[in-house]
XYZ file of C-alpha atoms in Angstrom:
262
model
C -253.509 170.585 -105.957
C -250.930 172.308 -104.258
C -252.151 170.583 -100.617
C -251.863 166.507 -102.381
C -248.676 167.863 -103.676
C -247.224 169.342 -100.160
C -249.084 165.480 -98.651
C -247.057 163.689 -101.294
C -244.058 164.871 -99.856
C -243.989 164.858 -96.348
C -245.373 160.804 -96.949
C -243.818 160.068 -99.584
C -240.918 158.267 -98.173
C -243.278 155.763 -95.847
C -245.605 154.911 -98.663
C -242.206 153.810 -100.866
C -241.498 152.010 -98.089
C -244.619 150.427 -97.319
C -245.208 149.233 -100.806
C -241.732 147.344 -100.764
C -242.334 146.036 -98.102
C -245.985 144.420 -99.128
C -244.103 143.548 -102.443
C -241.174 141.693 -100.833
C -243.766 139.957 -98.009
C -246.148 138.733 -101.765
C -243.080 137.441 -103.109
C -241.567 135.272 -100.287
C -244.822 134.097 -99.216
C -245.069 132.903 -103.578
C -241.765 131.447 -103.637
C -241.918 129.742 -100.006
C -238.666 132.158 -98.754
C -236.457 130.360 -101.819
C -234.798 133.325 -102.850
C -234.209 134.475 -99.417
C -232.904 131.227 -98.274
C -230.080 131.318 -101.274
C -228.832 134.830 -100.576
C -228.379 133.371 -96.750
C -226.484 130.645 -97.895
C -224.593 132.862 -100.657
C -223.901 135.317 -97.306
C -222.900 133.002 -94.939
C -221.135 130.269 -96.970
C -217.390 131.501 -96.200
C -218.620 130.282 -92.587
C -219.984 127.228 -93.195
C -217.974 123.738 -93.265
C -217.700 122.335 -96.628
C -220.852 120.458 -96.990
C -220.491 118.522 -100.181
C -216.970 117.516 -99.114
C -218.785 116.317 -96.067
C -221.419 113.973 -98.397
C -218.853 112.608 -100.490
C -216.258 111.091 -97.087
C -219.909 109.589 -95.976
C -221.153 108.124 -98.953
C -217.401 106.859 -99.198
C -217.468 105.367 -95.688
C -220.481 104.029 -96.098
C -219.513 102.072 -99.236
C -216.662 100.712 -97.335
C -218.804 99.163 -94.786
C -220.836 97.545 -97.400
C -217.724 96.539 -99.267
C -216.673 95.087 -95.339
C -219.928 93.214 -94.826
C -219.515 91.704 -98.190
C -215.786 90.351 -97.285
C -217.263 89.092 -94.125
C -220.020 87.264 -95.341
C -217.831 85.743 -98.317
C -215.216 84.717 -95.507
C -218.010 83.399 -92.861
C -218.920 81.050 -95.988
C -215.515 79.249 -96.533
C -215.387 79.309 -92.790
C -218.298 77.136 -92.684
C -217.107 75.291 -95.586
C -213.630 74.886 -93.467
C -215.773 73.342 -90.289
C -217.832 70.911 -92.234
C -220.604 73.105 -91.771
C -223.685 71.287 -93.182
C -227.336 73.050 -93.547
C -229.648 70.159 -93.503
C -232.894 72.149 -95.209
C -230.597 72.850 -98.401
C -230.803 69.091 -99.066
C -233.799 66.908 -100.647
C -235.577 66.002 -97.629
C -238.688 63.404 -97.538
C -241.552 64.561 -96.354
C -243.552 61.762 -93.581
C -246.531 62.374 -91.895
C -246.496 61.268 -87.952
C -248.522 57.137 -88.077
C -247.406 56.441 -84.108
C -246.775 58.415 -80.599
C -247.610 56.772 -77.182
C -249.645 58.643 -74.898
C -246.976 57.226 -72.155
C -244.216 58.411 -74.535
C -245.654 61.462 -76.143
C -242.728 63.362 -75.731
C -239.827 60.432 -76.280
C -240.702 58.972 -79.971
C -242.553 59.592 -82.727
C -243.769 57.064 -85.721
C -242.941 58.457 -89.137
C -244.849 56.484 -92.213
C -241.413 56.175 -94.489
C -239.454 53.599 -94.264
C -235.895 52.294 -95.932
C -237.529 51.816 -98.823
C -238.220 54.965 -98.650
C -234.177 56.089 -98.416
C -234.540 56.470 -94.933
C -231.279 55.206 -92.938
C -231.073 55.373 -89.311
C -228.473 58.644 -88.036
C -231.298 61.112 -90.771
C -231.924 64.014 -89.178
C -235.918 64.983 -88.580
C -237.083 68.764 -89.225
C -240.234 70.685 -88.980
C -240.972 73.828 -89.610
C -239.326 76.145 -86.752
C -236.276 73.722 -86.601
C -234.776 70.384 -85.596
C -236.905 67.899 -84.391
C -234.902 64.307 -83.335
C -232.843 61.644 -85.246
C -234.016 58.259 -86.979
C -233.142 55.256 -84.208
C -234.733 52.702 -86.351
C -235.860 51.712 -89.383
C -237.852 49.356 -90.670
C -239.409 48.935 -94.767
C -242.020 51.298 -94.552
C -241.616 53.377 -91.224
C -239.017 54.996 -88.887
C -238.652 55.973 -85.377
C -237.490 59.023 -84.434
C -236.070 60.102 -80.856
C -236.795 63.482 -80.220
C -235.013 66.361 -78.736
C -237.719 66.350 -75.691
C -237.054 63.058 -74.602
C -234.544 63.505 -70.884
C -232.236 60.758 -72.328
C -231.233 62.943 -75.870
C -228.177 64.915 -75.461
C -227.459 66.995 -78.516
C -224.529 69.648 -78.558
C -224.991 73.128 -78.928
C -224.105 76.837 -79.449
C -225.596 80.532 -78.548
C -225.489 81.545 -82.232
C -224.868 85.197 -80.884
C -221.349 84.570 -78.589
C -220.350 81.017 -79.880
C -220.568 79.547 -76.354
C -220.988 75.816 -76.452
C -222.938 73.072 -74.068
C -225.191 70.602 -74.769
C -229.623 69.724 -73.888
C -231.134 67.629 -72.794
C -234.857 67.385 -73.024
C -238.083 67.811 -70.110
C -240.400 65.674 -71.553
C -242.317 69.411 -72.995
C -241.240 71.626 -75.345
C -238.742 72.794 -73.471
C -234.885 71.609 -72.784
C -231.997 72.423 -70.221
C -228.958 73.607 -71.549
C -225.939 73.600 -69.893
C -222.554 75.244 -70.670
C -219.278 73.901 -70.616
C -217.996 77.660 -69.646
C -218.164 79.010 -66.005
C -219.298 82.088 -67.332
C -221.297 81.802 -70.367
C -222.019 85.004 -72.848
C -225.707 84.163 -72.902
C -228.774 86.277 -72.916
C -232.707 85.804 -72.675
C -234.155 85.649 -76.213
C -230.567 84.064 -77.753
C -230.943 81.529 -80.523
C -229.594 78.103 -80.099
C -228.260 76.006 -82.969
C -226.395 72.548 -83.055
C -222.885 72.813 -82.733
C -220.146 72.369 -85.029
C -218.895 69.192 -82.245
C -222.045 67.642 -82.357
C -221.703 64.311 -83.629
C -224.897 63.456 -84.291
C -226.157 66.306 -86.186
C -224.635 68.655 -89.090
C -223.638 72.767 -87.247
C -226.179 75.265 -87.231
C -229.669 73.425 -87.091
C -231.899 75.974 -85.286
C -232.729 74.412 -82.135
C -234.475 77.048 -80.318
C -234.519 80.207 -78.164
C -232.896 81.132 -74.370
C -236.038 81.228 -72.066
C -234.197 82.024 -68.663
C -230.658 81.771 -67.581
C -229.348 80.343 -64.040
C -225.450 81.239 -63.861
C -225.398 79.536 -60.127
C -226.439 76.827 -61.104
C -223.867 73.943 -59.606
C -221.800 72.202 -61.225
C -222.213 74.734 -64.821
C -224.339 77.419 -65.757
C -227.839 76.428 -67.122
C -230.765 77.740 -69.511
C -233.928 76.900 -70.385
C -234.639 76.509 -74.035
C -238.249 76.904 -75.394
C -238.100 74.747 -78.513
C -238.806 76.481 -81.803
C -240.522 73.171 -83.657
C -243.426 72.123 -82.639
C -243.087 68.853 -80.942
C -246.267 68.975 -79.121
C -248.447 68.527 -81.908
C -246.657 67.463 -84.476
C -248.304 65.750 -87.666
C -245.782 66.186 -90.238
C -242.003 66.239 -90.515
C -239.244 65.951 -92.898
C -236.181 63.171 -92.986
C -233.102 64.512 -94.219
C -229.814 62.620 -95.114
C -226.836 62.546 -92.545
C -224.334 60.251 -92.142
C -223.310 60.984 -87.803
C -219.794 60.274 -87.261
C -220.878 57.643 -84.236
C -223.881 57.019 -82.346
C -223.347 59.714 -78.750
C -222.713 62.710 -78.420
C -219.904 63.086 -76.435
C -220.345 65.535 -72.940
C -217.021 67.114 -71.264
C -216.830 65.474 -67.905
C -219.494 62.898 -68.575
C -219.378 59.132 -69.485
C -221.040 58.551 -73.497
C -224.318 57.644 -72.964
C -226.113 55.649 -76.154
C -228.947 57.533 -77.610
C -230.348 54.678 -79.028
Protein backbone atom coordinates (compact mmCIF):
# COMPACT_ATOMS: atom_id res chain seq x y z
CA UNK A 1 0.00 0.00 0.00
CA UNK A 2 2.48 2.28 1.06
CA UNK A 3 4.68 1.55 -2.46
CA UNK A 4 1.13 2.51 -4.95
CA UNK A 5 0.88 5.34 -2.58
CA UNK A 6 4.74 6.64 -2.85
CA UNK A 7 3.99 5.58 -7.21
CA UNK A 8 0.93 7.79 -7.02
CA UNK A 9 2.94 10.58 -6.21
CA UNK A 10 5.96 10.79 -7.98
CA UNK A 11 3.32 10.16 -11.35
CA UNK A 12 0.77 11.71 -10.36
CA UNK A 13 1.25 14.95 -12.08
CA UNK A 14 1.86 13.19 -15.79
CA UNK A 15 -1.14 10.94 -15.50
CA UNK A 16 -3.39 14.39 -14.71
CA UNK A 17 -1.86 15.53 -17.51
CA UNK A 18 -2.18 12.79 -19.79
CA UNK A 19 -5.82 12.29 -19.14
CA UNK A 20 -6.53 16.05 -20.14
CA UNK A 21 -4.93 15.81 -22.69
CA UNK A 22 -6.84 12.48 -24.19
CA UNK A 23 -10.03 14.35 -22.92
CA UNK A 24 -9.40 17.64 -24.77
CA UNK A 25 -7.99 15.53 -28.13
CA UNK A 26 -11.99 13.26 -27.69
CA UNK A 27 -13.62 16.46 -27.55
CA UNK A 28 -12.18 18.45 -30.54
CA UNK A 29 -12.04 15.52 -32.66
CA UNK A 30 -16.42 15.32 -31.51
CA UNK A 31 -17.01 18.83 -32.11
CA UNK A 32 -14.75 19.14 -35.41
CA UNK A 33 -12.26 21.94 -33.42
CA UNK A 34 -15.68 24.31 -33.00
CA UNK A 35 -14.98 25.36 -29.68
CA UNK A 36 -11.41 25.86 -30.33
CA UNK A 37 -11.98 27.79 -33.42
CA UNK A 38 -14.35 30.42 -31.32
CA UNK A 39 -11.91 31.03 -28.49
CA UNK A 40 -9.32 31.90 -31.57
CA UNK A 41 -11.57 34.22 -32.95
CA UNK A 42 -12.72 35.55 -29.35
CA UNK A 43 -8.56 35.92 -28.84
CA UNK A 44 -7.62 37.42 -31.81
CA UNK A 45 -10.65 39.58 -32.78
CA UNK A 46 -9.14 43.06 -31.46
CA UNK A 47 -6.71 42.22 -34.53
CA UNK A 48 -8.86 41.42 -37.05
CA UNK A 49 -10.56 44.03 -39.60
CA UNK A 50 -14.14 44.42 -39.04
CA UNK A 51 -15.59 41.66 -41.00
CA UNK A 52 -19.29 42.24 -40.96
CA UNK A 53 -18.67 45.93 -41.72
CA UNK A 54 -16.75 44.49 -44.60
CA UNK A 55 -20.10 42.24 -45.87
CA UNK A 56 -22.44 44.92 -45.50
CA UNK A 57 -20.11 47.89 -48.04
CA UNK A 58 -20.13 44.63 -50.52
CA UNK A 59 -23.50 43.55 -50.48
CA UNK A 60 -24.13 47.46 -50.75
CA UNK A 61 -21.86 47.81 -53.80
CA UNK A 62 -23.06 45.08 -55.26
CA UNK A 63 -26.70 46.26 -55.15
CA UNK A 64 -25.58 49.39 -56.75
CA UNK A 65 -24.28 47.68 -59.73
CA UNK A 66 -27.47 45.87 -60.14
CA UNK A 67 -29.40 49.04 -59.49
CA UNK A 68 -26.69 50.50 -62.51
CA UNK A 69 -27.38 47.67 -64.93
CA UNK A 70 -31.01 48.21 -64.44
CA UNK A 71 -30.70 52.16 -65.37
CA UNK A 72 -28.69 51.07 -68.29
CA UNK A 73 -30.82 48.65 -69.71
CA UNK A 74 -34.02 50.96 -69.10
CA UNK A 75 -31.97 53.83 -70.92
CA UNK A 76 -30.51 51.44 -73.87
CA UNK A 77 -34.44 50.85 -74.44
CA UNK A 78 -35.62 54.50 -75.07
CA UNK A 79 -32.35 54.77 -76.89
CA UNK A 80 -33.53 52.31 -79.30
CA UNK A 81 -36.89 53.70 -79.18
CA UNK A 82 -35.06 57.28 -79.97
CA UNK A 83 -33.22 55.59 -83.26
CA UNK A 84 -36.25 53.93 -84.70
CA UNK A 85 -34.90 50.83 -83.57
CA UNK A 86 -37.22 48.08 -84.95
CA UNK A 87 -36.86 44.15 -83.93
CA UNK A 88 -38.41 42.41 -86.81
CA UNK A 89 -39.07 38.79 -84.85
CA UNK A 90 -41.33 40.79 -82.23
CA UNK A 91 -43.81 41.25 -85.11
CA UNK A 92 -46.45 38.64 -86.69
CA UNK A 93 -44.40 37.19 -89.30
CA UNK A 94 -45.82 34.61 -92.09
CA UNK A 95 -44.38 31.64 -92.23
CA UNK A 96 -43.52 30.30 -96.35
CA UNK A 97 -41.93 27.33 -97.22
CA UNK A 98 -39.08 27.73 -100.14
CA UNK A 99 -41.39 26.50 -103.92
CA UNK A 100 -38.25 27.88 -106.31
CA UNK A 101 -34.20 28.28 -106.31
CA UNK A 102 -32.13 27.90 -109.57
CA UNK A 103 -29.33 25.65 -109.51
CA UNK A 104 -27.53 28.65 -111.61
CA UNK A 105 -28.82 31.04 -108.91
CA UNK A 106 -28.76 29.00 -105.78
CA UNK A 107 -27.27 31.54 -103.86
CA UNK A 108 -29.05 34.91 -105.54
CA UNK A 109 -33.02 34.17 -105.07
CA UNK A 110 -35.19 32.12 -103.48
CA UNK A 111 -39.12 31.27 -104.32
CA UNK A 112 -41.31 31.69 -101.27
CA UNK A 113 -45.07 30.05 -101.73
CA UNK A 114 -46.99 33.39 -100.22
CA UNK A 115 -47.97 35.80 -102.16
CA UNK A 116 -49.86 39.47 -101.78
CA UNK A 117 -52.69 37.83 -101.02
CA UNK A 118 -51.00 36.58 -98.57
CA UNK A 119 -49.99 40.35 -97.02
CA UNK A 120 -46.82 40.07 -98.52
CA UNK A 121 -45.54 43.59 -100.01
CA UNK A 122 -42.32 43.91 -101.66
CA UNK A 123 -39.42 45.91 -99.08
CA UNK A 124 -40.70 42.57 -96.12
CA UNK A 125 -37.91 41.49 -94.59
CA UNK A 126 -37.14 37.41 -94.79
CA UNK A 127 -35.86 35.54 -91.48
CA UNK A 128 -34.86 32.11 -90.54
CA UNK A 129 -33.87 30.78 -87.70
CA UNK A 130 -30.14 32.08 -86.90
CA UNK A 131 -31.05 35.53 -88.47
CA UNK A 132 -31.78 37.66 -91.53
CA UNK A 133 -32.12 36.07 -94.62
CA UNK A 134 -32.90 38.75 -97.82
CA UNK A 135 -35.76 41.18 -98.74
CA UNK A 136 -39.03 40.58 -100.93
CA UNK A 137 -38.10 42.10 -104.71
CA UNK A 138 -41.33 40.92 -106.07
CA UNK A 139 -44.50 39.88 -105.58
CA UNK A 140 -46.92 38.30 -107.27
CA UNK A 141 -50.75 36.68 -105.84
CA UNK A 142 -49.53 33.69 -104.42
CA UNK A 143 -45.59 33.84 -104.27
CA UNK A 144 -42.61 36.19 -103.62
CA UNK A 145 -39.07 36.51 -104.50
CA UNK A 146 -36.65 37.13 -102.19
CA UNK A 147 -32.94 38.47 -102.84
CA UNK A 148 -30.74 37.17 -100.43
CA UNK A 149 -27.90 38.45 -98.43
CA UNK A 150 -25.44 35.91 -100.46
CA UNK A 151 -26.12 37.22 -103.68
CA UNK A 152 -22.54 39.75 -104.73
CA UNK A 153 -25.04 42.46 -105.90
CA UNK A 154 -26.93 42.90 -102.09
CA UNK A 155 -25.41 45.56 -100.08
CA UNK A 156 -26.95 45.76 -96.66
CA UNK A 157 -25.48 48.14 -93.87
CA UNK A 158 -24.08 47.04 -90.83
CA UNK A 159 -22.61 47.20 -87.27
CA UNK A 160 -20.06 45.09 -84.88
CA UNK A 161 -22.72 44.86 -82.14
CA UNK A 162 -19.68 44.86 -79.63
CA UNK A 163 -17.81 48.52 -80.69
CA UNK A 164 -20.65 50.10 -82.85
CA UNK A 165 -18.37 50.30 -85.92
CA UNK A 166 -20.35 50.57 -89.09
CA UNK A 167 -19.79 49.26 -92.96
CA UNK A 168 -21.77 47.47 -95.10
CA UNK A 169 -21.72 43.32 -97.08
CA UNK A 170 -21.92 42.26 -99.67
CA UNK A 171 -22.45 38.64 -100.43
CA UNK A 172 -19.92 35.52 -102.11
CA UNK A 173 -22.37 33.57 -103.60
CA UNK A 174 -21.85 30.94 -100.07
CA UNK A 175 -22.69 31.50 -96.81
CA UNK A 176 -20.34 33.81 -96.33
CA UNK A 177 -20.12 37.85 -96.98
CA UNK A 178 -17.33 40.64 -97.07
CA UNK A 179 -17.71 43.35 -94.86
CA UNK A 180 -16.10 46.39 -95.16
CA UNK A 181 -15.75 49.38 -92.78
CA UNK A 182 -16.19 52.84 -93.35
CA UNK A 183 -13.38 53.45 -90.44
CA UNK A 184 -9.57 53.18 -91.17
CA UNK A 185 -9.24 51.45 -88.10
CA UNK A 186 -12.11 49.42 -87.17
CA UNK A 187 -12.68 48.02 -83.34
CA UNK A 188 -13.37 44.55 -84.68
CA UNK A 189 -12.50 41.15 -83.44
CA UNK A 190 -12.76 37.38 -84.66
CA UNK A 191 -15.97 35.84 -83.27
CA UNK A 192 -17.89 39.60 -83.19
CA UNK A 193 -21.57 39.58 -83.99
CA UNK A 194 -22.85 41.55 -86.86
CA UNK A 195 -26.30 43.13 -86.94
CA UNK A 196 -28.01 45.59 -89.48
CA UNK A 197 -27.39 49.01 -88.79
CA UNK A 198 -29.43 51.69 -87.52
CA UNK A 199 -28.56 53.61 -91.38
CA UNK A 200 -29.62 50.80 -93.20
CA UNK A 201 -32.37 51.70 -95.31
CA UNK A 202 -33.56 48.69 -96.27
CA UNK A 203 -33.84 46.85 -93.13
CA UNK A 204 -35.07 47.79 -89.41
CA UNK A 205 -31.35 48.09 -86.69
CA UNK A 206 -30.23 45.14 -85.04
CA UNK A 207 -31.24 42.05 -87.29
CA UNK A 208 -28.53 39.47 -86.45
CA UNK A 209 -26.65 39.07 -89.51
CA UNK A 210 -23.86 36.94 -88.51
CA UNK A 211 -20.41 36.41 -86.94
CA UNK A 212 -16.58 37.98 -87.79
CA UNK A 213 -14.73 34.98 -89.43
CA UNK A 214 -11.29 36.78 -90.15
CA UNK A 215 -10.28 40.34 -90.28
CA UNK A 216 -7.86 42.04 -93.04
CA UNK A 217 -7.03 45.71 -91.67
CA UNK A 218 -4.67 46.22 -94.98
CA UNK A 219 -6.93 45.66 -96.97
CA UNK A 220 -6.94 48.78 -99.70
CA UNK A 221 -9.09 51.06 -99.98
CA UNK A 222 -10.94 50.04 -96.10
CA UNK A 223 -10.52 47.42 -93.74
CA UNK A 224 -12.40 44.11 -94.51
CA UNK A 225 -13.98 40.90 -92.72
CA UNK A 226 -15.34 37.91 -93.56
CA UNK A 227 -18.72 37.14 -92.17
CA UNK A 228 -19.90 33.46 -91.80
CA UNK A 229 -23.67 33.88 -92.02
CA UNK A 230 -25.68 32.73 -89.02
CA UNK A 231 -29.04 31.58 -91.18
CA UNK A 232 -28.86 28.96 -93.10
CA UNK A 233 -29.02 29.97 -96.66
CA UNK A 234 -27.58 26.90 -98.05
CA UNK A 235 -30.33 24.72 -97.41
CA UNK A 236 -32.98 26.57 -96.69
CA UNK A 237 -36.69 25.14 -96.82
CA UNK A 238 -38.54 27.43 -94.70
CA UNK A 239 -38.53 31.12 -93.84
CA UNK A 240 -40.57 33.79 -92.38
CA UNK A 241 -41.86 37.30 -94.14
CA UNK A 242 -42.07 40.03 -91.83
CA UNK A 243 -43.60 43.57 -92.39
CA UNK A 244 -41.25 46.62 -93.21
CA UNK A 245 -41.91 49.51 -94.91
CA UNK A 246 -37.74 50.56 -96.30
CA UNK A 247 -37.43 54.16 -96.54
CA UNK A 248 -36.21 53.71 -100.48
CA UNK A 249 -35.07 50.95 -102.50
CA UNK A 250 -30.58 51.12 -101.95
CA UNK A 251 -28.75 51.21 -99.47
CA UNK A 252 -26.68 53.98 -99.65
CA UNK A 253 -22.46 53.24 -99.43
CA UNK A 254 -20.03 56.28 -98.35
CA UNK A 255 -17.95 56.91 -101.40
CA UNK A 256 -19.98 54.74 -103.71
CA UNK A 257 -22.65 55.51 -106.41
CA UNK A 258 -26.50 53.82 -105.17
CA UNK A 259 -26.69 50.79 -106.79
CA UNK A 260 -30.55 49.26 -107.19
CA UNK A 261 -31.02 46.07 -105.37
CA UNK A 262 -33.76 45.16 -107.31
Amino acid sequence: MFTLRRWWDRHRLQIVLASLALGAATFLRQTHGAALYETYQFLTRPFQPDIERKVVLENAQVQELQQRLTELESQNQRLQALLGHVSATKQTGITAPVIGRSADHWWQHVLLGRGSQDGVKVGYIVAAPGGVVGRVISVSPNTSRVLLLSDPSSRVGVTVSRSRNMGYIRGQSSNRATMEFFDKVPDVRQGDVITTSSLSQLFPAGLPVGRVESINLSKSPAPEAVIELTAPISFLEWATIYPHTPSSQVDVVPGEPAKLRL
